[in-house]
């Protein structure tokens, strides 16, 4: 009788175990400073990671505060992904100190600084007037270049493979799929865009030149971080008078300067997002199409 009872209990336990769903086991808790980096972490990490993005996609990542929620996220992080090259220097170091988590400290393998891996465009701040904010290490806005994002995804896969060797092949395989998708989409979109000249607000859209047939011929800011003034805008109009082009600026940047050029040069002006609304491949592909749509808008 006792033996039969043990067998019944054992069978019931096995049935319950089989019927329960396996929880998704996230082996690495990744915190990314921007949605573009969050996209890379999600696509390369897959089910092996849990991803938190600090900066909202509609915010300028130059100018954030080291909020308590950032510190709480970093306190639980196994890996920190940041853009680097000075983009987050106004707030991320304070958030790292507040987190008191050795894993997110600079110099650790678990602190992935993207700008240290990629070749960066030379920032106009390295040659221009020493005012505003300066990108002394190069232009940090490479998230606008899907080809560099593909390269960065492969580098992230290698880093995750070091930290989690059991899933190394999964990371590499997903990074390959991501790279092909980004390259294919960039090639297809570029083929449909006519050559054109553009003025941008900040140097945050300069990387469009890396994969689209566009040429940046001016900036609404007289220097990065300095709002456009009447004198600078008038000089831009005088310089570009009689030519064709368009003006692009980020959604979070003021429209006044773009509207001035639109009025006096008859150049179409469009605001665009700089980060994907969702940190996924589909979100990033949608972002790429948004940039191209703005170049085709009339």
XYZ file of C-alpha atoms in Angstrom:
298
model
C 0.000 0.000 0.000
C 2.795 2.398 1.007
C 4.669 1.583 -2.213
C 1.598 2.283 -4.323
C 1.136 5.650 -2.538
C 4.765 6.654 -3.238
C 4.336 5.723 -6.916
C 1.126 7.773 -7.141
C 2.772 10.814 -5.547
C 5.766 10.472 -7.853
C 3.563 10.220 -10.962
C 1.546 13.259 -9.866
C 4.720 15.292 -9.314
C 6.039 14.310 -12.748
C 2.733 15.259 -14.366
C 2.771 18.672 -12.681
C 6.394 19.231 -13.676
C 5.682 18.447 -17.321
C 2.562 20.618 -17.396
C 4.344 23.714 -15.993
C 5.840 26.021 -18.658
C 9.569 26.549 -18.501
C 10.282 30.140 -17.520
C 12.395 32.160 -19.954
C 15.775 32.060 -18.271
C 17.650 35.327 -18.895
C 21.256 34.576 -18.121
C 22.518 38.111 -18.681
C 20.816 41.303 -17.539
C 21.909 43.966 -20.057
C 21.412 47.715 -19.634
C 21.784 49.794 -22.821
C 21.971 53.573 -22.743
C 20.043 54.061 -26.022
C 17.303 52.262 -27.935
C 19.644 51.517 -30.862
C 22.037 49.694 -28.540
C 19.035 48.015 -26.935
C 18.083 46.728 -30.385
C 21.524 45.154 -30.787
C 21.315 43.547 -27.343
C 17.850 42.119 -28.021
C 18.651 40.818 -31.495
C 22.060 39.345 -30.647
C 21.190 38.186 -27.138
C 17.826 36.622 -27.931
C 16.337 34.555 -25.107
C 19.634 34.525 -23.252
C 19.362 38.167 -22.191
C 17.015 40.636 -20.555
C 17.420 44.206 -21.850
C 16.691 47.564 -20.215
C 17.101 50.833 -22.167
C 17.833 53.980 -20.147
C 17.223 56.886 -22.581
C 13.732 57.263 -24.005
C 13.863 57.254 -27.833
C 12.506 60.801 -28.080
C 15.156 62.313 -25.803
C 18.541 63.807 -26.647
C 21.040 61.388 -25.096
C 23.501 64.259 -24.609
C 21.326 65.876 -21.997
C 19.824 63.501 -19.446
C 19.915 63.383 -15.665
C 21.361 60.507 -13.650
C 17.938 59.466 -12.402
C 17.416 57.034 -9.500
C 15.711 54.631 -11.912
C 18.909 54.551 -14.009
C 20.957 53.694 -10.917
C 18.493 50.976 -9.919
C 18.712 49.408 -13.387
C 22.503 49.571 -13.377
C 22.624 48.065 -9.891
C 21.021 44.886 -11.279
C 23.006 44.823 -14.529
C 25.414 42.121 -15.605
C 26.462 44.091 -18.703
C 26.386 47.807 -19.597
C 26.294 48.937 -23.238
C 27.077 52.581 -23.884
C 27.739 54.644 -27.005
C 30.823 56.376 -25.642
C 32.898 59.119 -27.304
C 31.427 61.577 -24.825
C 27.751 61.151 -25.755
C 26.656 60.117 -22.245
C 29.418 61.865 -20.296
C 26.990 64.337 -18.697
C 24.997 61.704 -16.806
C 26.208 58.105 -17.143
C 29.291 58.339 -14.870
C 27.099 59.655 -12.042
C 24.589 56.844 -12.609
C 27.398 54.270 -12.558
C 28.720 55.639 -9.265
C 25.224 55.660 -7.779
C 24.663 52.054 -8.826
C 27.684 50.803 -6.848
C 27.848 47.729 -9.099
C 31.388 46.678 -10.107
C 30.029 45.010 -13.269
C 29.226 48.386 -14.865
C 32.503 50.057 -13.936
C 34.722 51.329 -16.728
C 37.426 48.949 -17.844
C 35.510 45.759 -17.069
C 34.691 43.213 -19.794
C 31.072 43.696 -18.788
C 31.251 47.393 -19.761
C 30.883 47.515 -23.562
C 31.856 50.912 -24.998
C 30.711 50.936 -28.617
C 32.788 53.920 -29.764
C 35.967 52.074 -28.777
C 35.178 49.376 -31.331
C 34.021 51.292 -34.399
C 35.841 53.714 -36.692
C 34.195 57.080 -36.033
C 33.748 59.987 -38.393
C 35.805 63.009 -37.482
C 33.638 65.378 -35.464
C 33.315 68.945 -36.660
C 33.953 69.917 -33.047
C 37.560 68.735 -33.403
C 38.337 71.526 -35.876
C 35.737 74.161 -35.116
C 35.420 76.880 -32.476
C 35.984 75.686 -28.939
C 32.441 76.373 -27.780
C 29.382 74.244 -27.115
C 30.063 70.579 -26.439
C 33.081 68.895 -28.008
C 33.302 65.342 -29.364
C 37.045 65.044 -28.990
C 37.075 61.292 -29.765
C 35.005 61.597 -32.953
C 31.355 61.799 -33.960
C 29.384 59.502 -31.596
C 26.144 59.436 -33.634
C 27.008 56.242 -35.553
C 23.629 54.687 -34.763
C 22.418 56.485 -37.909
C 24.661 54.181 -39.962
C 23.183 50.642 -40.233
C 26.465 49.293 -41.609
C 28.334 50.311 -38.484
C 25.475 48.923 -36.408
C 25.938 45.575 -38.166
C 29.639 45.595 -37.314
C 28.838 46.527 -33.746
C 26.374 43.642 -33.466
C 29.121 41.203 -34.450
C 31.457 42.710 -31.852
C 28.747 42.447 -29.221
C 28.252 38.777 -30.108
C 31.931 38.135 -29.487
C 31.765 39.884 -26.119
C 28.649 37.988 -25.039
C 30.269 34.738 -26.138
C 33.159 35.462 -23.776
C 30.797 36.164 -20.903
C 28.446 33.257 -21.643
C 30.415 30.574 -23.577
C 27.550 28.087 -23.373
C 25.542 30.189 -25.846
C 28.426 31.506 -27.937
C 27.201 29.993 -31.190
C 23.697 31.397 -30.624
C 25.095 34.921 -30.267
C 27.258 34.613 -33.378
C 24.403 33.169 -35.436
C 21.984 35.930 -34.451
C 24.590 38.622 -35.154
C 25.084 37.202 -38.659
C 21.332 37.301 -39.314
C 21.154 40.874 -38.002
C 24.098 42.024 -40.123
C 22.583 40.586 -43.308
C 19.233 42.236 -42.602
C 20.831 45.651 -42.007
C 23.073 45.461 -45.073
C 20.226 44.291 -47.329
C 17.856 47.020 -46.143
C 20.506 49.746 -46.462
C 21.345 48.680 -50.014
C 17.709 48.556 -51.091
C 16.856 51.923 -49.548
C 19.942 53.648 -50.942
C 19.070 52.503 -54.458
C 15.818 54.465 -54.293
C 17.234 57.787 -53.093
C 18.349 60.532 -55.495
C 21.590 62.394 -54.813
C 20.914 65.482 -52.750
C 22.363 68.076 -50.417
C 21.118 68.446 -46.880
C 21.480 70.836 -43.971
C 21.113 69.253 -40.544
C 20.650 70.799 -37.122
C 23.469 68.978 -35.310
C 26.108 66.538 -36.554
C 23.816 63.693 -35.450
C 22.670 62.917 -39.013
C 26.124 63.087 -40.640
C 26.346 59.297 -40.815
C 23.584 59.287 -43.442
C 26.415 60.120 -45.857
C 27.935 56.707 -45.105
C 25.153 54.714 -46.758
C 22.898 57.105 -48.677
C 23.734 59.417 -51.633
C 23.460 62.612 -49.577
C 25.927 65.377 -48.833
C 25.772 67.419 -45.619
C 26.464 71.026 -46.650
C 25.682 72.886 -43.445
C 24.474 72.906 -39.859
C 21.768 74.969 -38.222
C 23.871 75.108 -35.070
C 26.818 77.504 -35.413
C 28.677 75.008 -33.190
C 27.424 71.759 -31.613
C 25.315 72.542 -28.577
C 24.866 76.221 -29.518
C 21.332 77.122 -30.734
C 21.100 78.693 -34.198
C 21.104 82.473 -34.144
C 19.829 84.968 -36.725
C 23.315 85.893 -37.964
C 24.344 82.274 -38.550
C 21.073 81.440 -40.307
C 21.398 84.484 -42.573
C 24.950 83.401 -43.472
C 23.634 79.917 -44.330
C 20.958 81.413 -46.578
C 23.512 83.641 -48.338
C 25.832 80.658 -48.859
C 23.149 78.313 -50.191
C 20.991 80.787 -52.099
C 20.049 79.523 -55.570
C 20.821 75.884 -54.795
C 18.547 72.926 -54.103
C 18.460 70.776 -50.991
C 16.499 69.995 -47.883
C 16.744 70.435 -44.120
C 16.587 67.602 -41.586
C 16.487 67.914 -37.823
C 15.669 65.638 -34.894
C 12.199 65.538 -33.370
C 13.490 66.926 -30.088
C 15.316 69.870 -31.709
C 13.591 73.247 -32.192
C 12.111 73.850 -35.643
C 12.788 77.584 -35.892
C 16.082 77.367 -37.768
C 14.766 74.795 -40.249
C 11.685 76.930 -40.893
C 13.920 79.951 -41.561
C 15.802 78.092 -44.302
C 12.555 76.696 -45.669
C 11.170 80.218 -45.953
C 14.215 81.864 -47.569
C 15.634 78.959 -49.613
C 12.411 77.066 -50.362
C 14.159 73.895 -49.117
C 11.739 71.292 -47.679
C 12.266 70.758 -43.959
C 11.471 67.584 -42.008
C 11.943 66.424 -38.440
C 12.938 62.810 -37.938
C 13.492 60.467 -34.977
C 17.050 59.462 -34.198
C 16.281 56.297 -32.257
C 13.894 53.366 -32.877
C 10.619 53.548 -30.985
C 11.092 49.913 -29.992
C 14.538 48.365 -29.389
C 14.077 45.634 -31.990
C 15.276 44.995 -35.527
C 11.850 45.870 -36.915
C 11.909 49.116 -34.937
C 15.312 49.990 -36.384
C 14.313 49.085 -39.960
C 11.275 51.335 -39.575
C 13.610 54.104 -38.425
C 15.780 53.679 -41.535
C 12.691 53.943 -43.767
C 11.608 57.085 -41.898
C 14.928 58.772 -42.725
C 14.581 57.846 -46.387
C 10.948 59.001 -46.491
C 12.072 62.401 -45.189
C 14.598 62.661 -48.036
C 11.871 61.927 -50.562
C 9.205 64.199 -49.022
C 8.104 67.293 -50.943
